[in-house]
């Protein structure tokens, strides 16, 4: 294979891996900028993945699946919100609790409903999955070396959720920095007292942020089970929620840098997959476990070494009460 | 500070800008506000004074909609209004400048001002309109602030201006300021007072909540004194005096200025040479500080909070490492030997920390345990390797009796005591060890007037007993009342030294603002 074909395929894989990561990171962005730590990302995604696959398999409509995924993730987000915002509970504990609950609940319900060892049925019917959308002349363009291949492999042929995720970044940036809602959201994560004295409901804003996080997690989970694969598998998020959180921190809680972090993490993941079983110069074939650990090793190194300057929203993790 | 005559209310019969009628509020067993009634006319300024816990803050929080009164009425321009949230207070034309600023530090001034009144779902239009309106307000009231500066980069005085602008931008006719000068230099405070007079002249009603008598005398027309949740006096400011107000606040005659004889300084007990402290980022917080302390004198360190005083105290006490320099005490160099706070205490260097709750006590422990913190290994508190509970309790009871700590219950949790009584206990603990040098930071922060008098007397008694005291305080009055020699800090340096006899508020104020003694007029 020619080098640039290899690179283009690597980039295509990056996009596939980056999509759920980006959706989850944007979800976390809304929640955390409002001051609520989003350790429930993993659980909300996993719950949505299960609900989307189950509904899509039962009804035959991936759109109903998406709806179910969003509803499930929002419901889980509201559980976290109720515990952390209304009752000022510990945000880390609430998020972890929801994640742990879903890890067990998904396969259990799956077993009860479908009797397939905790998985959902294979989504192979028409309209049961989000599939790639071919752009005009994609096949023709493939013949043109580099630009054509990029058009055919990267721009064209992705599914709707990928385009949605890509559009989400500029849209989020616009929301955060150009709208009233964004101003208030950023304020409530920095100094909720200022927001309260300005006559705006702190809890109301945080609930809105948490619900948005739920909706976006719904998209992320749906992508995993109905676009990236065809059905729900136990633990299919495989730590992506936490990786998204790491990307969010590496991206300093800002939309565009977070996109960069997601792409970087996704690229190492794609590279790792590509490197499996390949004999490298000097070291020979690297054990597959080592290669699979690569993205996470990179995460630890990046978070330890390169984000020293990252300043978290000041009020993050602190339940709001009027008394100082 | 000259006092200008108050602008008279527009018409004699105009209803008051704000009127409180029988405001009553209970928190459980605590009766925080008892039938509070007073009125503030438009174009006048009204002082609300009282000790900590007198119910001032509760009352203002009710007016601003943070709490709901159990009974009573609030009237604005003669109309009864329902205020259940800050939003309703703002709508009624009430603005509040809180003691802890309600600003988003990483926002610009403009963003802070429009937060909550953005004027549309998209920011661009609202921000442009706000910019024009703020320009007008700045001209009318002399409130110039760089609108595009990030708030965290502004001085505290400017941040306070932003808060005032916020209130005016929301159309406040009644402006409440809660302890507005706590964080200002004397010069900034004067600027604030000038601003408040301008607001008053333009017909706003200003309410100044404070425990500082000087401010009341400087800017208010009338003053309401609160004690234990009730109004105990309401007088015209020109018909009263600081002494009269203090008596109302405490309920008995108080000495505002503690009597003391001139100092008789003896031998040098502690000397500091070229002391330097760097923070975690390597920034010098203390730059080549040198001074000495002699037996039988109180040296006061004046300065705006955050100019190195805390670092100096901590470096001396041993809770923060010095990067260079020398601290000689008892024939040893504390810096070179890197003695820890405990070893320094054992040598006779006691420390009453600035932040009592964070560094001086464990609020959840009993008073008895707090009274031996740091000295808990002393032989008299232990028997056979275990704590000697009876001795600990007896020692605490003795300290409580000597320092008039109320209630005198050694087993009570420290958090249940008032700030003044906590501080008395800490002071008792440190004095009990018979130190040669006492480092004391903000001795009367959060302490009521009655206790201030007591604490000041004890500190002077300690000085007269031949000890050396280093007093760090942001309250200039306190420095002037106690210190025999005054060092002024600015930007991590000692910028000047004054004998008490030469010190005036103006001289110290200039130095606090960074003007060196040599160039001041």
PDB file of N, CA and C in Angstrom, chain B residues 357-404:
ATOM      1  N   UNK B 357      -9.191  30.062  62.174  1.00  0.00           N
ATOM      2  CA  UNK B 357      -9.900  28.800  61.960  1.00  0.00           C
ATOM      3  C   UNK B 357      -9.087  27.814  61.148  1.00  0.00           C
ATOM      4  N   UNK B 358      -8.216  28.325  60.280  1.00  0.00           N
ATOM      5  CA  UNK B 358      -7.468  27.410  59.423  1.00  0.00           C
ATOM      6  C   UNK B 358      -6.182  26.949  60.105  1.00  0.00           C
ATOM      7  N   UNK B 359      -5.537  27.839  60.852  1.00  0.00           N
ATOM      8  CA  UNK B 359      -4.228  27.491  61.378  1.00  0.00           C
ATOM      9  C   UNK B 359      -4.129  27.518  62.900  1.00  0.00           C
ATOM     10  N   UNK B 360      -5.130  28.106  63.560  1.00  0.00           N
ATOM     11  CA  UNK B 360      -4.985  28.274  64.998  1.00  0.00           C
ATOM     12  C   UNK B 360      -5.735  27.268  65.833  1.00  0.00           C
ATOM     13  N   UNK B 361      -6.825  26.753  65.286  1.00  0.00           N
ATOM     14  CA  UNK B 361      -7.662  25.873  66.095  1.00  0.00           C
ATOM     15  C   UNK B 361      -8.207  24.743  65.225  1.00  0.00           C
ATOM     16  N   UNK B 362      -8.786  23.751  65.889  1.00  0.00           N
ATOM     17  CA  UNK B 362      -9.570  22.734  65.177  1.00  0.00           C
ATOM     18  C   UNK B 362     -11.004  22.937  65.648  1.00  0.00           C
ATOM     19  N   UNK B 363     -11.829  23.512  64.774  1.00  0.00           N
ATOM     20  CA  UNK B 363     -13.142  23.973  65.211  1.00  0.00           C
ATOM     21  C   UNK B 363     -14.014  22.836  65.749  1.00  0.00           C
ATOM     22  N   UNK B 364     -13.782  21.623  65.258  1.00  0.00           N
ATOM     23  CA  UNK B 364     -14.617  20.512  65.688  1.00  0.00           C
ATOM     24  C   UNK B 364     -14.188  19.909  67.028  1.00  0.00           C
ATOM     25  N   UNK B 365     -13.016  20.295  67.520  1.00  0.00           N
ATOM     26  CA  UNK B 365     -12.548  19.779  68.806  1.00  0.00           C
ATOM     27  C   UNK B 365     -13.137  20.601  69.951  1.00  0.00           C
ATOM     28  N   UNK B 366     -13.055  20.064  71.146  1.00  0.00           N
ATOM     29  CA  UNK B 366     -13.546  20.792  72.308  1.00  0.00           C
ATOM     30  C   UNK B 366     -12.614  21.954  72.617  1.00  0.00           C
ATOM     31  N   UNK B 367     -13.126  22.880  73.404  1.00  0.00           N
ATOM     32  CA  UNK B 367     -12.304  24.010  73.827  1.00  0.00           C
ATOM     33  C   UNK B 367     -11.087  23.511  74.590  1.00  0.00           C
ATOM     34  N   UNK B 368     -11.277  22.494  75.403  1.00  0.00           N
ATOM     35  CA  UNK B 368     -10.166  21.979  76.213  1.00  0.00           C
ATOM     36  C   UNK B 368      -9.050  21.454  75.316  1.00  0.00           C
ATOM     37  N   UNK B 369      -9.414  20.705  74.263  1.00  0.00           N
ATOM     38  CA  UNK B 369      -8.387  20.183  73.357  1.00  0.00           C
ATOM     39  C   UNK B 369      -7.704  21.315  72.609  1.00  0.00           C
ATOM     40  N   UNK B 370      -8.486  22.300  72.201  1.00  0.00           N
ATOM     41  CA  UNK B 370      -7.892  23.429  71.502  1.00  0.00           C
ATOM     42  C   UNK B 370      -6.953  24.223  72.396  1.00  0.00           C
ATOM     43  N   UNK B 371      -7.256  24.233  73.671  1.00  0.00           N
ATOM     44  CA  UNK B 371      -6.442  25.027  74.589  1.00  0.00           C
ATOM     45  C   UNK B 371      -5.073  24.407  74.832  1.00  0.00           C
ATOM     46  N   UNK B 372      -4.867  23.154  74.381  1.00  0.00           N
ATOM     47  CA  UNK B 372      -3.534  22.560  74.546  1.00  0.00           C
ATOM     48  C   UNK B 372      -2.887  22.210  73.204  1.00  0.00           C
ATOM     49  N   UNK B 373      -3.554  22.563  72.103  1.00  0.00           N
ATOM     50  CA  UNK B 373      -2.994  22.253  70.776  1.00  0.00           C
ATOM     51  C   UNK B 373      -1.571  22.780  70.675  1.00  0.00           C
ATOM     52  N   UNK B 374      -0.662  21.923  70.269  1.00  0.00           N
ATOM     53  CA  UNK B 374       0.721  22.366  70.110  1.00  0.00           C
ATOM     54  C   UNK B 374       1.516  22.201  71.395  1.00  0.00           C
ATOM     55  N   UNK B 375       0.813  22.121  72.515  1.00  0.00           N
ATOM     56  CA  UNK B 375       1.489  21.918  73.800  1.00  0.00           C
ATOM     57  C   UNK B 375       1.016  20.602  74.413  1.00  0.00           C
ATOM     58  N   UNK B 376       0.388  19.783  73.598  1.00  0.00           N
ATOM     59  CA  UNK B 376      -0.271  18.570  74.106  1.00  0.00           C
ATOM     60  C   UNK B 376       0.731  17.537  74.615  1.00  0.00           C
ATOM     61  N   UNK B 377       2.017  17.713  74.272  1.00  0.00           N
ATOM     62  CA  UNK B 377       3.016  16.760  74.750  1.00  0.00           C
ATOM     63  C   UNK B 377       3.599  17.163  76.098  1.00  0.00           C
ATOM     64  N   UNK B 378       3.216  18.341  76.572  1.00  0.00           N
ATOM     65  CA  UNK B 378       3.783  18.820  77.834  1.00  0.00           C
ATOM     66  C   UNK B 378       3.473  17.825  78.950  1.00  0.00           C
ATOM     67  N   UNK B 379       4.432  17.680  79.860  1.00  0.00           N
ATOM     68  CA  UNK B 379       4.312  16.661  80.910  1.00  0.00           C
ATOM     69  C   UNK B 379       3.042  16.855  81.729  1.00  0.00           C
ATOM     70  N   UNK B 380       2.639  18.111  81.911  1.00  0.00           N
ATOM     71  CA  UNK B 380       1.509  18.335  82.815  1.00  0.00           C
ATOM     72  C   UNK B 380       0.171  17.895  82.216  1.00  0.00           C
ATOM     73  N   UNK B 381       0.135  17.633  80.887  1.00  0.00           N
ATOM     74  CA  UNK B 381      -1.124  17.179  80.279  1.00  0.00           C
ATOM     75  C   UNK B 381      -1.144  15.669  80.055  1.00  0.00           C
ATOM     76  N   UNK B 382      -0.069  14.989  80.465  1.00  0.00           N
ATOM     77  CA  UNK B 382       0.024  13.557  80.202  1.00  0.00           C
ATOM     78  C   UNK B 382       0.360  12.800  81.482  1.00  0.00           C
ATOM     79  N   UNK B 383      -0.123  11.556  81.526  1.00  0.00           N
ATOM     80  CA  UNK B 383       0.197  10.726  82.672  1.00  0.00           C
ATOM     81  C   UNK B 383       0.297   9.286  82.185  1.00  0.00           C
ATOM     82  N   UNK B 384       1.449   8.689  82.381  1.00  0.00           N
ATOM     83  CA  UNK B 384       1.638   7.295  81.985  1.00  0.00           C
ATOM     84  C   UNK B 384       1.397   7.057  80.502  1.00  0.00           C
ATOM     85  N   UNK B 385       1.787   8.021  79.668  1.00  0.00           N
ATOM     86  CA  UNK B 385       1.653   7.838  78.225  1.00  0.00           C
ATOM     87  C   UNK B 385       0.260   8.123  77.695  1.00  0.00           C
ATOM     88  N   UNK B 386      -0.671   8.459  78.566  1.00  0.00           N
ATOM     89  CA  UNK B 386      -2.021   8.788  78.114  1.00  0.00           C
ATOM     90  C   UNK B 386      -2.337  10.234  78.494  1.00  0.00           C
ATOM     91  N   UNK B 387      -3.364  10.754  77.850  1.00  0.00           N
ATOM     92  CA  UNK B 387      -3.770  12.116  78.185  1.00  0.00           C
ATOM     93  C   UNK B 387      -4.319  12.171  79.606  1.00  0.00           C
ATOM     94  N   UNK B 388      -3.968  13.225  80.294  1.00  0.00           N
ATOM     95  CA  UNK B 388      -4.497  13.412  81.638  1.00  0.00           C
ATOM     96  C   UNK B 388      -5.718  14.331  81.520  1.00  0.00           C
ATOM     97  N   UNK B 389      -6.892  13.687  81.310  1.00  0.00           N
ATOM     98  CA  UNK B 389      -8.093  14.464  80.983  1.00  0.00           C
ATOM     99  C   UNK B 389      -8.412  15.501  82.061  1.00  0.00           C
ATOM    100  N   UNK B 390      -8.249  15.093  83.317  1.00  0.00           N
ATOM    101  CA  UNK B 390      -8.600  16.013  84.400  1.00  0.00           C
ATOM    102  C   UNK B 390      -7.711  17.250  84.352  1.00  0.00           C
ATOM    103  N   UNK B 391      -6.410  17.039  84.127  1.00  0.00           N
ATOM    104  CA  UNK B 391      -5.486  18.168  84.085  1.00  0.00           C
ATOM    105  C   UNK B 391      -5.794  19.062  82.892  1.00  0.00           C
ATOM    106  N   UNK B 392      -6.132  18.444  81.752  1.00  0.00           N
ATOM    107  CA  UNK B 392      -6.418  19.225  80.545  1.00  0.00           C
ATOM    108  C   UNK B 392      -7.644  20.096  80.774  1.00  0.00           C
ATOM    109  N   UNK B 393      -8.679  19.484  81.372  1.00  0.00           N
ATOM    110  CA  UNK B 393      -9.907  20.239  81.602  1.00  0.00           C
ATOM    111  C   UNK B 393      -9.649  21.351  82.619  1.00  0.00           C
ATOM    112  N   UNK B 394      -8.898  21.037  83.662  1.00  0.00           N
ATOM    113  CA  UNK B 394      -8.631  22.040  84.695  1.00  0.00           C
ATOM    114  C   UNK B 394      -7.836  23.202  84.107  1.00  0.00           C
ATOM    115  N   UNK B 395      -6.853  22.884  83.260  1.00  0.00           N
ATOM    116  CA  UNK B 395      -6.040  23.938  82.659  1.00  0.00           C
ATOM    117  C   UNK B 395      -6.912  24.837  81.794  1.00  0.00           C
ATOM    118  N   UNK B 396      -7.829  24.210  81.048  1.00  0.00           N
ATOM    119  CA  UNK B 396      -8.696  25.005  80.175  1.00  0.00           C
ATOM    120  C   UNK B 396      -9.622  25.875  81.006  1.00  0.00           C
ATOM    121  N   UNK B 397     -10.185  25.301  82.079  1.00  0.00           N
ATOM    122  CA  UNK B 397     -11.090  26.077  82.918  1.00  0.00           C
ATOM    123  C   UNK B 397     -10.359  27.283  83.510  1.00  0.00           C
ATOM    124  N   UNK B 398      -9.110  27.074  83.888  1.00  0.00           N
ATOM    125  CA  UNK B 398      -8.334  28.173  84.461  1.00  0.00           C
ATOM    126  C   UNK B 398      -8.133  29.269  83.414  1.00  0.00           C
ATOM    127  N   UNK B 399      -7.796  28.869  82.182  1.00  0.00           N
ATOM    128  CA  UNK B 399      -7.582  29.851  81.116  1.00  0.00           C
ATOM    129  C   UNK B 399      -8.876  30.597  80.830  1.00  0.00           C
ATOM    130  N   UNK B 400      -9.979  29.854  80.828  1.00  0.00           N
ATOM    131  CA  UNK B 400     -11.258  30.490  80.525  1.00  0.00           C
ATOM    132  C   UNK B 400     -11.613  31.533  81.577  1.00  0.00           C
ATOM    133  N   UNK B 401     -11.294  31.213  82.825  1.00  0.00           N
ATOM    134  CA  UNK B 401     -11.594  32.163  83.889  1.00  0.00           C
ATOM    135  C   UNK B 401     -10.710  33.398  83.732  1.00  0.00           C
ATOM    136  N   UNK B 402      -9.420  33.165  83.462  1.00  0.00           N
ATOM    137  CA  UNK B 402      -8.494  34.286  83.380  1.00  0.00           C
ATOM    138  C   UNK B 402      -8.795  35.200  82.193  1.00  0.00           C
ATOM    139  N   UNK B 403      -9.197  34.611  81.080  1.00  0.00           N
ATOM    140  CA  UNK B 403      -9.420  35.397  79.868  1.00  0.00           C
ATOM    141  C   UNK B 403     -10.892  35.674  79.612  1.00  0.00           C
ATOM    142  N   UNK B 404     -11.724  35.379  80.577  1.00  0.00           N
ATOM    143  CA  UNK B 404     -13.136  35.714  80.464  1.00  0.00           C
ATOM    144  C   UNK B 404     -13.751  35.106  79.200  1.00  0.00           C
TER     145      UNK B 404
END
